[in-house]
Amino acid sequence: MPRINLPLPEKVLFRTCITVQIGDINYGNHLANDAVLRLCHECRMRWLARHGFSELDAGGVGLIMADAAVQYLAQAHHGDELAVEMGAVDIGRSGFALLYHISRESDGRSIAKVQTGMVCFDYVAQKVCRLPEGLGKILQAV
């Protein structure tokens, strides 16, 4: 089986730093695979909040994750300060993909690359909906 090879974000929409917490560590004493997605979720939430949005109201629509891919590159450990950079690609009529690059601040080592497919979703009607203009502009801004 070929390995996943995700691209780095070409344009960084948002960058944040997150410290690896003890709850992020697995039995192998390094950053757990599920914690990597949580770090991306935290980055996405911080980015949305910066624009006055949330995942339940991102310019009048909700957001739902349709898929995710993770490429693990190196271990991270408790106390490591990680930089998470996020960019957007494949912006379409009702969704987009976010690319994340997670690296260790102290040495710049790449820890993981992640892609999440996000879909605009009407939680009341329980159906996919159009990408709002305001969110589209933010996704394309750099």
PDB file of C-alpha atoms in Angstrom, residues 79-142:
ATOM      1  CA  GLY A  79       5.466  19.689  26.662  1.00  0.00           C
ATOM      2  CA  ASP A  80       6.485  20.192  23.042  1.00  0.00           C
ATOM      3  CA  GLU A  81       5.323  23.528  21.651  1.00  0.00           C
ATOM      4  CA  LEU A  82       3.835  22.865  18.222  1.00  0.00           C
ATOM      5  CA  ALA A  83       3.109  25.347  15.450  1.00  0.00           C
ATOM      6  CA  VAL A  84       0.009  24.550  13.415  1.00  0.00           C
ATOM      7  CA  GLU A  85      -0.257  26.303  10.055  1.00  0.00           C
ATOM      8  CA  MET A  86      -3.480  26.042   8.066  1.00  0.00           C
ATOM      9  CA  GLY A  87      -4.387  26.859   4.475  1.00  0.00           C
ATOM     10  CA  ALA A  88      -7.375  26.218   2.211  1.00  0.00           C
ATOM     11  CA  VAL A  89      -7.609  24.436  -1.150  1.00  0.00           C
ATOM     12  CA  ASP A  90     -10.312  23.053  -3.411  1.00  0.00           C
ATOM     13  CA  ILE A  91     -12.871  25.721  -2.511  1.00  0.00           C
ATOM     14  CA  GLY A  92     -16.116  24.696  -4.156  1.00  0.00           C
ATOM     15  CA  ARG A  93     -19.825  25.387  -4.171  1.00  0.00           C
ATOM     16  CA  SER A  94     -20.527  23.773  -0.813  1.00  0.00           C
ATOM     17  CA  GLY A  95     -17.192  22.897   0.718  1.00  0.00           C
ATOM     18  CA  PHE A  96     -13.433  23.156   0.836  1.00  0.00           C
ATOM     19  CA  ALA A  97     -10.358  21.344   2.087  1.00  0.00           C
ATOM     20  CA  LEU A  98      -8.053  22.588   4.817  1.00  0.00           C
ATOM     21  CA  LEU A  99      -4.368  21.656   4.833  1.00  0.00           C
ATOM     22  CA  TYR A 100      -2.441  21.719   8.099  1.00  0.00           C
ATOM     23  CA  HIS A 101       1.266  21.532   8.788  1.00  0.00           C
ATOM     24  CA  ILE A 102       2.223  20.700  12.365  1.00  0.00           C
ATOM     25  CA  SER A 103       5.835  21.344  13.329  1.00  0.00           C
ATOM     26  CA  ARG A 104       7.841  21.578  16.542  1.00  0.00           C
ATOM     27  CA  GLU A 105       8.751  25.163  17.396  1.00  0.00           C
ATOM     28  CA  SER A 106      12.115  24.325  19.024  1.00  0.00           C
ATOM     29  CA  ASP A 107      13.715  22.691  15.983  1.00  0.00           C
ATOM     30  CA  GLY A 108      11.249  23.216  13.105  1.00  0.00           C
ATOM     31  CA  ARG A 109      10.816  19.451  12.670  1.00  0.00           C
ATOM     32  CA  SER A 110       7.673  18.490  10.758  1.00  0.00           C
ATOM     33  CA  ILE A 111       5.441  16.319  12.943  1.00  0.00           C
ATOM     34  CA  ALA A 112       2.438  15.798  10.649  1.00  0.00           C
ATOM     35  CA  LYS A 113       0.582  17.008   7.584  1.00  0.00           C
ATOM     36  CA  VAL A 114      -3.199  16.795   7.644  1.00  0.00           C
ATOM     37  CA  GLN A 115      -6.064  17.432   5.240  1.00  0.00           C
ATOM     38  CA  THR A 116      -9.687  17.770   6.312  1.00  0.00           C
ATOM     39  CA  GLY A 117     -12.591  18.010   3.889  1.00  0.00           C
ATOM     40  CA  MET A 118     -15.134  20.493   5.234  1.00  0.00           C
ATOM     41  CA  VAL A 119     -18.717  20.755   3.994  1.00  0.00           C
ATOM     42  CA  CYS A 120     -21.200  23.570   4.613  1.00  0.00           C
ATOM     43  CA  PHE A 121     -24.101  22.039   6.471  1.00  0.00           C
ATOM     44  CA  ASP A 122     -27.534  23.177   7.617  1.00  0.00           C
ATOM     45  CA  TYR A 123     -27.879  21.399  10.964  1.00  0.00           C
ATOM     46  CA  VAL A 124     -31.592  22.267  11.253  1.00  0.00           C
ATOM     47  CA  ALA A 125     -32.519  20.874   7.826  1.00  0.00           C
ATOM     48  CA  GLN A 126     -29.789  18.189   8.064  1.00  0.00           C
ATOM     49  CA  LYS A 127     -28.493  18.825   4.554  1.00  0.00           C
ATOM     50  CA  VAL A 128     -25.534  20.210   2.664  1.00  0.00           C
ATOM     51  CA  CYS A 129     -25.812  23.885   1.687  1.00  0.00           C
ATOM     52  CA  ARG A 130     -23.944  26.545  -0.282  1.00  0.00           C
ATOM     53  CA  LEU A 131     -20.704  28.126   0.880  1.00  0.00           C
ATOM     54  CA  PRO A 132     -21.558  31.643   2.117  1.00  0.00           C
ATOM     55  CA  GLU A 133     -19.848  34.521   0.346  1.00  0.00           C
ATOM     56  CA  GLY A 134     -18.260  35.826   3.563  1.00  0.00           C
ATOM     57  CA  LEU A 135     -16.657  32.493   4.387  1.00  0.00           C
ATOM     58  CA  GLY A 136     -15.510  32.116   0.790  1.00  0.00           C
ATOM     59  CA  LYS A 137     -13.718  35.464   0.956  1.00  0.00           C
ATOM     60  CA  ILE A 138     -11.956  34.518   4.193  1.00  0.00           C
ATOM     61  CA  LEU A 139     -10.866  31.186   2.711  1.00  0.00           C
ATOM     62  CA  GLN A 140      -9.295  32.942  -0.268  1.00  0.00           C
ATOM     63  CA  ALA A 141      -7.681  35.788   1.702  1.00  0.00           C
ATOM     64  CA  VAL A 142      -3.958  35.917   2.307  1.00  0.00           C
TER      65      VAL A 142
END
